[in-house]
Structures are given as structure tokens and as C-alpha cells.
Amino acid sequence: MSRADEAISSFRALGRLIRYARGYRRRIIAAASCSVVNKLFDIAPEILIGIAIDVVVNQENSFVARLGFQSPQEQITILAVLTFFIWAGESIFEYLYMILWRNLAQRLQADMRLDAYTHVQSLDMAFFEARSSGDLVAVMNDDINQLERFLDGGANDLIQVFVTIVAVGAVFFVLSPLIALLAFTPIPIIVWGAFYFQKRAAPLYNEVRQKVGALGSRLSNNLGGMATIKSFTAELREAERLRVDSEAYVQANRRAIAVSSAFIPIIRMAILAGFLATFVIGGMMTLRGELNVGAYGVLVFLTQRLLWPLTGLAQTIDLFERAMASTRRILDLLAVQRQVHDEGTRTLPQPARGEVLFDQVSFRYPESGAGVEQISLQADAGNTLALVGATGSGKSTLIKLLLRYYSPGAGRLLIDGIPVEELSMHSLRQAIGLVSQDVFLFEGSIRDNIAYGRPDADDAAIVEAARAAEAWEFIERLPNGLDTPVGERGVRLSGGQRQRLSLARALLKDPPILVLDEATSAVDNETEAAIQRSLRKIAHGRTIIMIAHRLSTIVHADRIAVIDQGRLREQGTHRELIEQDGLYAAQWRVQTGAVSEGASAVAD
């Protein structure tokens, strides 16, 4: 992308940001106004110095004398008073713009992060399956922080550079157009140099970011795999690898520093050229009487005031472009549209019966083409429906369609006779409790996690749910009981304990439909037996849909459906399916080593 294209893209992003931030316009205008006034006050002392020189040299014939102050003493006093108020004004407006810009940056980044998170939270599960969580965290954290850094200082710097050029340029052209032309001559060189050095430094700093990313990744992986490192006595090897990555980071920084450090000294020489032109030619004009001595002083002092701020222009522009690139990513995320819309207005009657019907349901994932085809299946209210089949056969897809993570391409799903798309998302998902194979616990206490679906639940209800899930026995043995921290993702608990807490969490929600997505596939036999006992207790009056690979866990299900390659191949009770001697019976023999007749006897 060319520099012009980058500039156009950045200003388009700025326009989008301004439209997004229309509720902050008063704050933006106030902050920008304070930046402008502060810079005008900042320039004024140099002008006053020139006027003071004029007073000392010309006395009764000075510029101030023509304003009605005849004696040099009065003139100096007036200038002293003006200087006080100008410095006070500069300090006041510097305080104000810093407060306004920084508070604006904090408020905007906080609101933007909340807007982005709220919007992402409302998106379909398909979005999360297509985007990495690390990428989303980078947008909602790093990119928003990048915008905050620009608003914190870069916005003020851009405004003040522009005000400096306009205000100082106006003074120069009023006093001496020739010297103005000479003073402004280095500006194109300074600007070109700024962008040249930025272009040279950008790939070097990209390399620095890559090296620091590799270093951070190495540290994160090693800290997370410390048990493995110790078990293989690989401490010295990993320390050497870290040293290599750290040294690569140092060398990348050294190359970038060598380029960036050369910028200021070279640009300083361009500033010197402009300063010398003003100093020498202005001095000659003053000696010849073509320029007032006070005006000459103003021009000399303002030349450096004009050119020096431009040395930071490259850094400010770089900050601006980074912020606008981040803004594009943030606003693009906010522009992502939902595919599954929450347009239903109906709610399930209370108490809901929990009858679930899949009527000729078909669905295909856009990327892979996998899915389900013309599935017709019913889970009667208060009964248990088990879904079995090979990995990737479509079992979990049916659950995702039931929860409206996706919308079916054809067919209908109904709960208690009501199409799910006519139900509000809240009513639909409140009616379903999900216990998945991959249990997710939030950092906090056991109490917090069990009560996640009912934050207002009292301890009695929490304990009852824990007992029903056969979790209370191990909770009671913990030093802090319900107040025991579970750690990040429940890392302080065993897999079986996490699974039981997940079941307790679903039970406390008390849904009419309970979905168990391979909830016992990753637990030991004791935990599986405990969960099976829990299910027998809680199944009464509740519809249960189970996905299972272990057929031994579903032999008592009221209906078992065999899904193969996205189609319903068989359905019936355990005994009926064994007698059919089809896919289910074959899988039963693989898992138990039994023959069909023996399996039937077991079923009895």
C-alpha cells in the first residue's frame, strides 16, 4: 500500500471513529479548543520578548508606546503583566487539555471495549468457531489501548503542530514575507525526513515486535509446561532457548535504535539551516533598517518554535496511523452482523413440559459441508433421548441447532409444540441446561460457579443442587467448602470434580430440558457411576438428551437414536436396537465383547 493509500485509509478510519464518537463531540471540541488556546499562549512569550527588545531599543518610539504607554518603565511593566497572564493562561489550558484528552481517552476506550464485548457476546457461535479467541482479545484489549494512547497525547500533538505552523506562519508573513519563505524552506525536508525514517524504522520495529512476541510465547509455554520441563530435567536446555530468544530481541532492538537515533541529529541540521537563514538575513535587514529590531527578535525566537515541534511529527503520525489501523479493526468487529436473529416474542408456558421435536431438520456447515440431513426425532416430555454415533456424525450439531447457535437450512425444531425461532432466545435457553464434555468453570469460588445460572440462589438451594450432582461430599471435605477458589478454568479441581460442579450448575438452573453432551466421556468409573446415580434421581419430570460414546451409560434411555454421517439410521430402546443387529449392536459388541444374544440378556 502506498503512502497516499495509507493516508486515505487512515482518514477514512478517522471519519468512522468520529461518527462512532458522536456522543463525545462536546468533549472532543472542548479538548481540541484547549489545545489550540494553549499553543497560542505558548507562542506568545517569544513575541513578547521581541516587543521587549523593541521597548529597550526604541523606548518612546516603540510599538508599545504607540498604544499609549509613553515611558519605557510603563511599557516594561505592561509587558511583565502580560507575560504573567500569558504564562498563567498557558498553564491553565495545558492542565485543561491534559485532563480533557486523558479523561476522553479513558471514557472512550472503556465504552468502546464494553460495546465491542457486548456486541461480540451477542454474535452467533459460528463467529467464535471461525475467529480465534486470541485475535478477539487483541482487538478488544491491544487495539483499544492503541487508540487510547493516541487520544492521550497524539491527538493534542497533531493539533498543536498544525496551530504552530498556521500561527507562526501568519506572524512571519506579517513581519517579513522573505524571511517567512526562508524559515519555511526546511519544513518539506523535515517532513520528508520524518516519513523516510519512519519507513526505515517500521520494518525494524516490526521485527522487534515479532521477537518480543516469540519471547513472550516462549515464557508462556515454558511456565505452562513447567511440570513437563522438570520431569524431563530440561531446565538448562529451556534456559538456553530463552537466552537465544532474549538475545534475538536485544539485537533487533539494537538495529531499530541505530536508525531511530539518527533521526533527531539529522533533522536538527535542517532546523539549523532555517534558523541561520533567519538569523543572518534578518540581521542584515535589521542593520540596513529594513526590519525593526524587535521584529527581528520575534523572528529569531519563533524560527525554532516553528521547526522544532516537527521533529516529533514522524512519531505522532506513526501513532496516528497505528490508532487508525486499530480503529478499523475495532469498528469492523462492531460491524459484524448476526446470522441467527433473536426475533422471537413468545415464551414457553410455565411449567414447560420439555417435549423436543426435530422435524425433517437439515443443516450444513458452510466451511466443511458436514452437518445433518432430514433428521426427524422426538424426545417426549420427561423421557430420556440418547444420541449415539461416531465422532463427526452430527450429534452435537443437533444440540447446537436446539440451542439456536445455528439456524437449520430446512425443517423445524419445536419445544412443546412451539417453533424455536418464535421463542425469545432468553426463554429458549432458560429452558435448557447444558453439561458438556469440556467443562468451563469461571475463576471464583465453588459457590459462584454453581450459582452461575441463578446468582440470587441461597446456600440451601446451592447445597441441594450439589447433593443432587453428588458433588457435596467432596465440597464438604475442602477447607473452605463452597468458598473454595476453583482457579482459572477450574484448574484446582480434578476432572471429575469439575464435571460434577457443571452438573450441579445445570441442576440449580432447574431447566425442563437437560442436555448432556458426552458429560461422562472424560471421567473415571467412580465419577461416571456417581453421575449416573444423579441422573436417575433428577430424570423424573425432566426431559434429558444425552450424547454418549459409552453405550453402557445409556442402556436405560427411553429412546436411543443412532446418527451416522448426518442421517438418522436407527432408533429404539437398547433392547430393540440389539435385536435389530445393526450399527448400534455392532458398536455394543465392540465395547462389551458380547454377542447379540448375550447383550440382550444384559439389557434385560
Coordinates of C-alpha atoms in Angstrom, one line a residue:
M1 CA 0.0 0.0 0.0
S2 CA 1.4 3.4 -1.0
R3 CA 1.8 6.3 1.5
A4 CA -1.1 8.1 -0.2
D5 CA -3.3 5.0 0.1
E6 CA -2.3 4.6 3.8
A7 CA -3.2 8.2 4.4
I8 CA -6.6 7.9 2.7
S9 CA -7.3 4.7 4.7
S10 CA -6.3 6.4 7.9
F11 CA -8.6 9.4 7.3
R12 CA -11.5 7.2 6.4
A13 CA -10.9 5.3 9.7
L14 CA -10.8 8.7 11.5
G15 CA -14.2 9.6 9.9
R16 CA -15.7 6.3 11.1
L17 CA -14.3 7.0 14.6
I18 CA -15.8 10.5 14.7
R19 CA -19.2 9.0 13.6
Y20 CA -18.9 6.4 16.3
A21 CA -17.9 9.0 18.9
R22 CA -20.7 11.5 18.1
G23 CA -21.8 11.3 21.7
Y24 CA -18.4 12.6 22.7
R25 CA -18.4 15.6 20.3
R26 CA -18.7 18.3 23.0
R27 CA -15.7 16.7 24.9
I28 CA -13.7 16.5 21.7
I29 CA -14.4 20.1 20.8
A30 CA -13.6 21.3 24.3
A31 CA -10.3 19.3 24.4
A32 CA -9.3 20.5 20.9
S33 CA -10.1 24.1 21.8
C34 CA -7.9 24.0 24.9
S35 CA -5.1 22.5 22.8
V36 CA -5.4 25.4 20.4
V37 CA -5.5 28.1 23.1
N38 CA -2.6 26.5 24.9
K39 CA -0.4 26.6 21.8
L40 CA -1.3 30.2 21.1
F41 CA -0.3 31.1 24.7
D42 CA 2.8 29.0 24.2
I43 CA 3.9 31.1 21.2
A44 CA 3.1 34.4 22.7
P45 CA 6.2 34.7 25.1
E46 CA 8.5 34.8 22.0
I47 CA 6.5 37.7 20.6
L48 CA 6.7 39.5 23.9
I49 CA 10.4 39.1 24.0
G50 CA 10.7 40.7 20.6
I51 CA 8.4 43.5 21.8
A52 CA 10.5 44.0 25.0
I53 CA 13.7 44.3 22.8
D54 CA 11.8 46.9 20.8
V55 CA 11.0 48.8 24.0
V56 CA 14.6 48.7 25.2
V57 CA 16.0 49.9 21.9
N58 CA 13.3 52.4 20.7
Q59 CA 11.8 53.4 24.1
E60 CA 9.4 56.3 23.4
N61 CA 9.2 55.3 19.8
S62 CA 8.5 51.6 20.4
F63 CA 5.4 49.7 19.3
V64 CA 4.0 49.7 22.9
A65 CA 4.4 53.5 23.0
R66 CA 2.0 53.8 20.1
L67 CA -0.6 52.1 22.3
G68 CA -0.5 55.0 24.8
F69 CA 2.2 53.9 27.3
Q70 CA 4.9 56.5 26.9
S71 CA 7.6 55.8 29.4
P72 CA 9.8 52.7 29.0
Q73 CA 9.1 51.8 32.6
E74 CA 5.4 51.7 32.0
Q75 CA 5.9 49.6 28.8
I76 CA 8.1 47.1 30.6
T77 CA 5.5 46.8 33.5
I78 CA 2.7 46.2 31.0
L79 CA 4.8 43.5 29.2
A80 CA 5.5 41.9 32.6
V81 CA 1.8 41.8 33.5
L82 CA 1.0 40.4 30.0
T83 CA 3.8 37.8 30.4
F84 CA 2.3 36.7 33.8
F85 CA -1.2 36.3 32.4
I86 CA 0.1 34.5 29.2
W87 CA 2.1 32.0 31.3
A88 CA -0.8 31.5 33.7
G89 CA -3.1 31.0 30.7
E90 CA -0.7 28.6 29.1
S91 CA -0.5 26.6 32.3
I92 CA -4.3 26.6 32.9
F93 CA -5.1 25.5 29.4
E94 CA -2.3 22.8 29.4
Y95 CA -3.9 21.4 32.6
L96 CA -7.3 21.6 30.9
Y97 CA -6.3 19.9 27.7
M98 CA -4.5 17.2 29.5
I99 CA -7.4 16.5 31.8
L100 CA -9.9 16.6 28.9
W101 CA -7.9 14.5 26.5
R102 CA -7.0 11.9 29.1
N103 CA -10.5 11.6 30.5
L104 CA -11.8 11.4 27.0
A105 CA -9.3 8.6 26.2
Q106 CA -10.3 6.7 29.3
R107 CA -14.0 7.1 28.8
L108 CA -14.0 6.3 25.1
Q109 CA -11.8 3.2 25.5
A110 CA -13.9 1.9 28.3
D111 CA -17.1 2.4 26.4
M112 CA -15.7 1.0 23.2
R113 CA -14.4 -2.1 24.9
L114 CA -17.8 -2.6 26.6
D115 CA -19.6 -2.0 23.2
A116 CA -17.2 -4.5 21.5
Y117 CA -17.6 -7.1 24.2
T118 CA -21.4 -6.7 24.3
H119 CA -21.7 -6.9 20.6
V120 CA -19.4 -10.0 20.4
Q121 CA -21.3 -11.7 23.1
S122 CA -24.5 -11.3 21.0
L123 CA -22.9 -12.9 17.9
D124 CA -23.6 -16.5 16.8
M125 CA -21.4 -19.4 17.8
A126 CA -20.3 -19.7 14.2
F127 CA -18.4 -16.5 14.6
F128 CA -16.5 -17.8 17.6
E129 CA -15.7 -21.0 15.8
A130 CA -14.2 -19.0 12.9
R131 CA -12.2 -16.5 14.9
S132 CA -9.5 -17.3 17.5
S133 CA -10.1 -16.0 21.0
G134 CA -6.6 -14.6 21.0
D135 CA -7.5 -12.4 18.0
L136 CA -10.6 -11.1 19.7
V137 CA -8.7 -10.4 22.9
A138 CA -6.1 -8.5 20.8
V139 CA -8.9 -6.3 19.3
M140 CA -10.7 -5.6 22.5
N141 CA -7.6 -5.0 24.5
D142 CA -4.5 -4.1 22.5
D143 CA -6.2 -2.2 19.7
I144 CA -8.4 -0.3 22.0
N145 CA -5.4 0.6 24.1
Q146 CA -3.6 1.8 21.0
L147 CA -6.4 4.2 20.3
E148 CA -6.3 5.3 23.9
R149 CA -2.6 6.1 23.6
F150 CA -3.2 8.3 20.6
L151 CA -6.0 10.2 22.3
D152 CA -3.9 10.5 25.4
G153 CA -1.2 12.5 23.6
G154 CA -1.0 12.1 19.9
A155 CA -4.3 14.0 19.1
N156 CA -3.1 17.0 21.1
D157 CA 0.4 16.9 19.3
L158 CA -1.2 16.8 15.9
I159 CA -3.5 19.8 16.7
Q160 CA -0.6 21.8 18.2
V161 CA 1.8 21.2 15.3
F162 CA -0.9 22.5 12.9
V163 CA -1.7 25.5 15.1
T164 CA 2.1 26.3 15.4
I165 CA 2.6 26.3 11.6
V166 CA -0.5 28.4 11.0
A167 CA 0.0 30.9 13.8
V168 CA 3.8 31.3 13.5
G169 CA 3.5 31.4 9.7
A170 CA 1.0 34.2 10.0
V171 CA 3.3 36.2 12.2
F172 CA 6.3 35.6 9.9
F173 CA 4.4 36.8 6.8
V174 CA 3.2 39.9 8.6
L175 CA 6.7 40.9 9.7
S176 CA 8.7 39.7 6.7
P177 CA 7.5 37.6 3.8
L178 CA 11.1 37.0 2.7
I179 CA 12.2 35.6 6.0
A180 CA 9.0 33.6 6.2
L181 CA 9.9 31.9 3.0
L182 CA 13.4 31.1 4.2
A183 CA 12.2 29.9 7.6
F184 CA 9.6 27.6 5.9
T185 CA 12.1 26.1 3.4
P186 CA 13.3 23.4 5.7
I187 CA 9.8 22.2 6.5
P188 CA 9.4 19.9 3.4
I189 CA 12.9 18.4 4.2
I190 CA 11.9 17.8 7.9
V191 CA 8.6 16.2 6.9
W192 CA 10.2 14.1 4.2
G193 CA 12.9 13.1 6.7
A194 CA 10.3 12.2 9.2
F195 CA 8.5 9.8 6.9
Y196 CA 11.7 8.5 5.4
F197 CA 13.0 7.5 8.9
Q198 CA 9.6 6.1 9.8
K199 CA 9.6 4.0 6.7
R200 CA 13.1 2.7 7.5
A201 CA 12.3 2.1 11.2
A202 CA 8.9 0.5 10.7
P203 CA 10.1 -2.9 9.5
L204 CA 12.8 -2.9 12.1
Y205 CA 10.2 -2.3 14.9
N206 CA 8.0 -4.9 13.3
E207 CA 10.9 -7.3 13.8
V208 CA 11.2 -6.1 17.4
R209 CA 7.5 -6.9 17.9
Q210 CA 8.0 -10.3 16.4
K211 CA 10.9 -11.0 18.6
V212 CA 9.2 -9.9 21.7
G213 CA 6.2 -12.0 20.7
A214 CA 8.4 -15.0 20.3
L215 CA 10.0 -14.3 23.7
G216 CA 6.6 -13.9 25.3
S217 CA 5.4 -17.1 23.7
R218 CA 8.5 -19.0 25.0
L219 CA 7.9 -17.7 28.5
S220 CA 4.2 -18.5 28.4
N221 CA 4.7 -22.0 27.1
N222 CA 7.5 -22.8 29.5
L223 CA 5.7 -21.6 32.5
G224 CA 2.6 -23.5 31.5
G225 CA 4.7 -26.6 30.9
M226 CA 6.9 -26.4 33.9
A227 CA 5.8 -29.9 35.1
T228 CA 7.0 -31.4 31.8
I229 CA 10.2 -29.4 31.8
K230 CA 11.0 -30.7 35.3
S231 CA 10.0 -34.3 34.5
F232 CA 12.5 -34.4 31.6
T233 CA 15.2 -32.4 33.5
A234 CA 15.2 -29.9 30.7
E235 CA 15.8 -26.8 32.8
L236 CA 19.2 -26.0 31.3
R237 CA 18.0 -26.6 27.7
E238 CA 15.0 -24.3 28.2
A239 CA 17.1 -21.6 29.8
E240 CA 19.4 -21.7 26.8
R241 CA 16.5 -21.4 24.4
L242 CA 15.2 -18.4 26.4
R243 CA 18.6 -16.8 26.3
V244 CA 18.7 -17.2 22.5
D245 CA 15.2 -15.6 22.1
S246 CA 16.1 -12.9 24.5
E247 CA 19.4 -12.1 22.6
A248 CA 17.5 -12.0 19.3
Y249 CA 15.2 -9.4 20.9
V250 CA 18.2 -7.4 22.1
Q251 CA 19.8 -7.4 18.6
A252 CA 16.5 -6.5 16.8
N253 CA 16.1 -3.6 19.2
R254 CA 19.8 -2.5 18.6
R255 CA 19.1 -2.3 14.8
A256 CA 16.0 -0.3 15.3
I257 CA 17.6 2.1 17.8
A258 CA 20.5 2.7 15.4
V259 CA 18.1 4.0 12.8
S260 CA 15.7 5.9 15.1
S261 CA 18.5 7.6 17.0
A262 CA 19.9 9.1 13.8
F263 CA 16.7 11.0 13.1
I264 CA 16.9 13.8 15.6
P265 CA 20.5 14.9 14.9
I266 CA 19.9 14.9 11.1
I267 CA 16.7 16.9 11.4
R268 CA 18.4 19.2 13.8
M269 CA 20.7 20.3 11.0
A270 CA 17.7 21.1 8.8
I271 CA 16.4 23.2 11.6
L272 CA 19.8 24.9 11.9
A273 CA 19.6 25.8 8.2
G274 CA 16.3 27.6 8.7
F275 CA 17.5 29.2 11.9
L276 CA 20.7 30.5 10.3
A277 CA 18.8 31.9 7.3
T278 CA 16.6 33.9 9.7
F279 CA 19.5 34.9 11.9
V280 CA 21.8 36.1 9.2
I281 CA 19.4 37.5 6.6
G282 CA 17.1 39.0 9.2
G283 CA 20.2 40.5 11.0
M284 CA 21.4 42.1 7.7
M285 CA 17.9 43.5 7.0
T286 CA 17.8 45.0 10.6
L287 CA 21.2 46.6 10.2
R288 CA 20.1 48.2 7.0
G289 CA 17.0 49.5 8.7
E290 CA 14.6 47.3 6.7
L291 CA 13.4 45.4 9.7
N292 CA 12.5 46.5 13.2
V293 CA 14.9 45.2 15.8
G294 CA 12.0 43.9 17.9
A295 CA 10.6 42.1 14.8
Y296 CA 14.0 40.6 14.2
G297 CA 14.0 39.2 17.8
V298 CA 10.5 37.8 17.3
L299 CA 11.5 36.1 14.0
V300 CA 14.7 34.6 15.5
F301 CA 12.9 33.2 18.5
L302 CA 9.9 31.9 16.5
T303 CA 12.0 30.1 13.9
Q304 CA 13.0 27.4 16.4
R305 CA 9.5 27.4 17.8
L306 CA 8.2 26.7 14.3
L307 CA 10.6 24.0 13.2
W308 CA 11.5 22.1 16.4
P309 CA 8.0 20.5 17.0
L310 CA 8.2 19.0 13.5
T311 CA 11.0 16.6 14.8
G312 CA 8.3 14.6 16.6
L313 CA 5.9 14.6 13.6
A314 CA 7.0 11.1 12.4
Q315 CA 6.3 9.6 15.8
T316 CA 3.0 11.4 16.1
I317 CA 2.0 10.3 12.5
D318 CA 3.1 6.8 13.3
L319 CA 0.9 6.8 16.5
F320 CA -2.0 8.2 14.4
E321 CA -1.7 5.5 11.8
R322 CA -1.4 2.7 14.4
A323 CA -4.5 4.1 16.1
M324 CA -6.5 4.3 12.9
A325 CA -5.5 0.8 12.0
S326 CA -6.7 -0.3 15.4
T327 CA -9.8 1.7 14.9
R328 CA -10.6 -0.1 11.7
R329 CA -10.3 -3.5 13.4
I330 CA -12.5 -2.4 16.3
L331 CA -15.2 -0.9 14.1
D332 CA -15.1 -3.8 11.7
L333 CA -15.7 -6.1 14.7
L334 CA -18.6 -3.9 15.8
A335 CA -20.0 -4.1 12.2
V336 CA -20.2 -7.9 12.2
Q337 CA -23.8 -8.9 11.7
R338 CA -25.6 -11.8 13.4
Q339 CA -26.9 -14.7 11.3
V340 CA -29.3 -16.0 13.9
H341 CA -31.6 -13.2 15.0
D342 CA -33.4 -13.0 18.2
E343 CA -36.8 -12.1 16.8
G344 CA -39.0 -14.5 18.7
T345 CA -41.5 -12.9 21.1
R346 CA -43.1 -16.0 22.6
T347 CA -42.2 -17.6 25.9
L348 CA -42.7 -21.2 27.0
P349 CA -45.7 -21.8 29.2
Q350 CA -44.7 -22.4 32.9
P351 CA -44.1 -25.0 33.9
A352 CA -42.8 -26.1 30.5
R353 CA -43.2 -29.8 29.6
G354 CA -39.9 -30.1 27.8
E355 CA -41.0 -32.0 24.7
V356 CA -38.5 -31.6 21.8
L357 CA -39.2 -32.4 18.2
F358 CA -36.8 -32.4 15.3
D359 CA -38.9 -32.3 12.1
Q360 CA -37.0 -33.1 8.9
V361 CA -34.1 -30.9 10.1
S362 CA -31.2 -30.3 7.7
F363 CA -28.1 -28.2 8.2
R364 CA -24.6 -27.9 6.6
Y365 CA -21.6 -26.0 7.9
P366 CA -20.5 -23.6 5.2
E367 CA -16.8 -24.3 5.5
S368 CA -16.8 -28.1 5.7
G369 CA -20.1 -29.2 4.3
A370 CA -20.6 -31.5 7.2
G371 CA -23.9 -31.4 9.1
V372 CA -27.2 -33.3 9.3
E373 CA -29.8 -34.3 6.7
Q374 CA -33.5 -34.7 7.2
I375 CA -33.5 -35.7 10.8
S376 CA -36.9 -36.4 12.3
L377 CA -36.7 -37.3 16.0
Q378 CA -38.7 -36.7 19.1
A379 CA -37.8 -36.5 22.8
D380 CA -41.1 -36.9 24.8
A381 CA -41.6 -34.8 27.8
G382 CA -40.0 -36.4 30.9
N383 CA -38.2 -39.0 28.9
T384 CA -34.5 -39.6 28.1
L385 CA -33.3 -39.5 24.5
A386 CA -29.8 -40.7 23.8
L387 CA -27.8 -39.8 20.7
V388 CA -25.0 -42.1 19.6
G389 CA -22.7 -42.3 16.7
A390 CA -19.2 -41.8 15.5
T391 CA -17.3 -38.5 16.0
G392 CA -18.5 -36.0 13.4
S393 CA -21.7 -37.8 12.7
G394 CA -23.8 -34.8 13.6
K395 CA -24.9 -35.4 17.2
S396 CA -23.5 -32.2 18.6
T397 CA -24.9 -30.3 15.6
L398 CA -28.4 -31.2 16.7
I399 CA -27.7 -29.7 20.1
K400 CA -26.4 -26.5 18.6
L401 CA -29.5 -26.3 16.4
L402 CA -31.7 -26.8 19.5
L403 CA -29.9 -24.0 21.4
R404 CA -30.1 -21.9 18.2
Y405 CA -26.4 -21.4 17.9
Y406 CA -27.2 -22.0 14.2
S407 CA -30.4 -22.0 12.2
P408 CA -31.4 -25.1 10.2
G409 CA -31.3 -24.9 6.5
A410 CA -34.5 -26.8 6.3
G411 CA -37.1 -28.3 8.6
R412 CA -38.3 -27.2 12.1
L413 CA -37.4 -27.6 15.7
L414 CA -40.2 -27.4 18.2
I415 CA -40.3 -27.3 22.0
D416 CA -43.7 -28.0 23.5
G417 CA -45.1 -27.5 20.0
I418 CA -43.7 -24.0 19.6
P419 CA -41.1 -23.5 16.8
V420 CA -37.8 -22.4 18.4
E421 CA -37.5 -19.3 16.2
E422 CA -40.8 -18.0 17.6
L423 CA -39.4 -18.2 21.1
S424 CA -37.2 -15.4 22.5
M425 CA -33.6 -16.5 23.0
H426 CA -33.9 -15.9 26.7
S427 CA -37.0 -18.2 27.1
L428 CA -35.4 -20.9 24.9
R429 CA -32.1 -21.1 26.6
Q430 CA -33.5 -20.7 30.1
A431 CA -35.4 -23.9 29.3
I432 CA -32.3 -25.9 28.5
G433 CA -29.4 -26.8 30.9
L434 CA -26.2 -27.8 29.1
V435 CA -23.5 -30.0 30.6
S436 CA -20.7 -30.5 28.1
Q437 CA -17.6 -32.7 27.9
D438 CA -15.4 -29.7 28.0
V439 CA -16.4 -28.2 31.3
F440 CA -15.8 -24.4 31.7
L441 CA -15.6 -23.1 35.2
F442 CA -15.1 -19.4 35.9
E443 CA -12.4 -18.1 38.2
G444 CA -14.1 -17.6 41.5
S445 CA -15.4 -19.8 44.3
I446 CA -17.4 -23.1 44.0
R447 CA -20.4 -21.2 45.2
D448 CA -20.1 -18.7 42.3
N449 CA -19.8 -21.4 39.7
I450 CA -22.8 -23.5 40.9
A451 CA -24.9 -20.4 41.2
Y452 CA -23.9 -19.0 37.8
G453 CA -27.3 -19.6 36.3
R454 CA -29.1 -18.3 39.4
P455 CA -26.9 -15.7 41.1
D456 CA -29.7 -15.0 43.6
A457 CA -29.8 -18.6 44.8
D458 CA -29.3 -19.1 48.6
D459 CA -26.9 -21.6 50.1
A460 CA -29.6 -24.1 50.8
A461 CA -30.5 -24.3 47.1
I462 CA -26.8 -24.5 46.1
V463 CA -26.2 -27.4 48.6
E464 CA -29.3 -29.2 47.3
A465 CA -28.0 -29.0 43.7
A466 CA -24.6 -30.1 44.8
R467 CA -26.1 -33.1 46.6
A468 CA -28.1 -34.0 43.5
A469 CA -25.0 -33.9 41.4
E470 CA -23.1 -36.0 44.0
A471 CA -20.7 -33.1 44.4
W472 CA -21.4 -32.2 48.0
E473 CA -19.3 -34.9 49.5
F474 CA -16.0 -33.6 48.0
I475 CA -17.1 -30.0 48.5
E476 CA -17.6 -30.6 52.2
R477 CA -14.1 -32.1 52.6
L478 CA -12.5 -28.9 51.2
P479 CA -11.0 -26.5 53.8
N480 CA -13.3 -23.6 52.7
G481 CA -16.2 -25.6 51.4
L482 CA -18.3 -23.5 49.0
D483 CA -15.9 -20.6 49.3
T484 CA -13.0 -22.7 47.9
P485 CA -11.5 -20.9 44.8
V486 CA -11.5 -23.1 41.7
G487 CA -8.7 -21.3 39.9
E488 CA -8.6 -20.4 36.3
R489 CA -10.9 -22.7 34.3
G490 CA -11.2 -24.8 37.5
V491 CA -7.5 -25.9 37.4
R492 CA -7.5 -26.5 41.2
L493 CA -10.1 -29.3 40.8
S494 CA -10.0 -32.7 39.3
G495 CA -11.8 -33.5 36.0
G496 CA -14.4 -35.5 37.9
Q497 CA -15.0 -32.7 40.4
R498 CA -15.3 -30.1 37.6
Q499 CA -17.9 -32.3 35.8
R500 CA -20.0 -32.7 38.9
L501 CA -19.9 -28.9 39.5
S502 CA -21.0 -28.4 35.9
L503 CA -24.0 -30.8 36.5
A504 CA -24.8 -29.0 39.8
R505 CA -24.8 -25.7 38.0
A506 CA -27.2 -27.0 35.4
L507 CA -29.5 -28.5 38.1
L508 CA -29.7 -25.3 40.1
K509 CA -30.9 -23.6 37.0
D510 CA -33.7 -26.2 37.1
P511 CA -34.4 -26.5 33.4
P512 CA -37.2 -28.7 31.9
I513 CA -34.7 -29.9 29.4
L514 CA -31.2 -31.2 30.4
V515 CA -28.6 -31.8 27.7
L516 CA -25.6 -33.9 28.5
D517 CA -23.0 -33.7 25.7
E518 CA -20.7 -36.6 26.4
A519 CA -20.6 -35.5 30.0
T520 CA -19.1 -38.7 31.3
S521 CA -16.6 -39.5 28.5
A522 CA -13.6 -37.9 30.3
V523 CA -14.2 -39.1 33.8
D524 CA -13.2 -42.2 35.8
N525 CA -15.6 -45.1 36.5
E526 CA -16.4 -43.8 40.0
T527 CA -17.4 -40.4 38.8
E528 CA -19.4 -41.9 35.9
A529 CA -21.2 -44.1 38.4
A530 CA -21.9 -41.1 40.6
I531 CA -23.2 -39.1 37.6
Q532 CA -25.4 -42.0 36.5
R533 CA -26.9 -42.2 40.0
S534 CA -27.5 -38.4 39.9
L535 CA -29.3 -38.7 36.5
R536 CA -31.6 -41.4 37.8
K537 CA -32.6 -39.1 40.7
I538 CA -33.1 -36.0 38.6
A539 CA -34.7 -37.6 35.5
H540 CA -38.1 -37.6 37.0
G541 CA -40.3 -35.0 35.3
R542 CA -37.4 -33.7 33.2
T543 CA -36.5 -34.3 29.5
I544 CA -32.9 -35.5 29.1
I545 CA -31.0 -35.5 25.9
M546 CA -27.7 -37.4 26.2
I547 CA -24.8 -37.7 23.7
A548 CA -22.7 -40.6 24.6
H549 CA -19.9 -42.8 23.3
R550 CA -20.0 -45.2 26.2
L551 CA -23.1 -47.2 25.4
S552 CA -23.2 -48.6 28.9
T553 CA -24.3 -45.2 30.1
I554 CA -27.5 -45.1 28.0
V555 CA -28.9 -48.6 28.2
H556 CA -31.9 -47.3 30.3
A557 CA -32.7 -44.4 27.9
D558 CA -36.4 -44.3 26.7
R559 CA -35.2 -43.8 23.1
I560 CA -31.8 -44.2 21.5
A561 CA -31.1 -42.6 18.1
V562 CA -28.1 -43.7 16.0
I563 CA -26.7 -40.9 13.9
D564 CA -24.3 -41.8 11.1
Q565 CA -22.9 -39.4 8.5
G566 CA -25.5 -36.8 9.3
R567 CA -28.5 -39.1 9.0
L568 CA -30.7 -41.0 11.4
R569 CA -30.0 -44.7 10.8
E570 CA -31.7 -46.4 13.7
Q571 CA -33.8 -45.6 16.8
G572 CA -35.5 -47.5 19.5
T573 CA -34.8 -48.8 23.0
H574 CA -31.5 -50.6 23.9
R575 CA -33.1 -54.0 23.5
E576 CA -34.8 -53.2 20.2
L577 CA -31.6 -51.9 18.7
I578 CA -29.7 -55.0 19.9
E579 CA -32.3 -57.2 18.3
Q580 CA -32.1 -55.2 15.0
D581 CA -28.4 -56.2 14.9
G582 CA -27.4 -53.0 13.1
L583 CA -24.9 -50.3 13.8
Y584 CA -25.8 -50.0 17.4
A585 CA -25.5 -53.7 18.0
A586 CA -22.1 -53.8 16.3
Q587 CA -20.8 -50.9 18.4
W588 CA -22.2 -52.6 21.6
R589 CA -20.2 -55.8 20.7
V590 CA -17.1 -53.8 20.2
Q591 CA -17.4 -52.1 23.6
T592 CA -18.5 -55.1 25.6
G593 CA -17.2 -58.1 23.7
A594 CA -20.6 -59.6 23.9
V595 CA -22.7 -61.4 21.2
S596 CA -26.1 -60.2 20.4
E597 CA -27.9 -62.8 22.5
G598 CA -25.7 -62.1 25.4
A599 CA -26.2 -58.4 25.0
S600 CA -29.9 -58.9 25.1
A601 CA -29.6 -60.8 28.3
V602 CA -27.6 -57.9 29.8
A603 CA -30.3 -55.5 28.6
D604 CA -32.9 -57.5 30.4

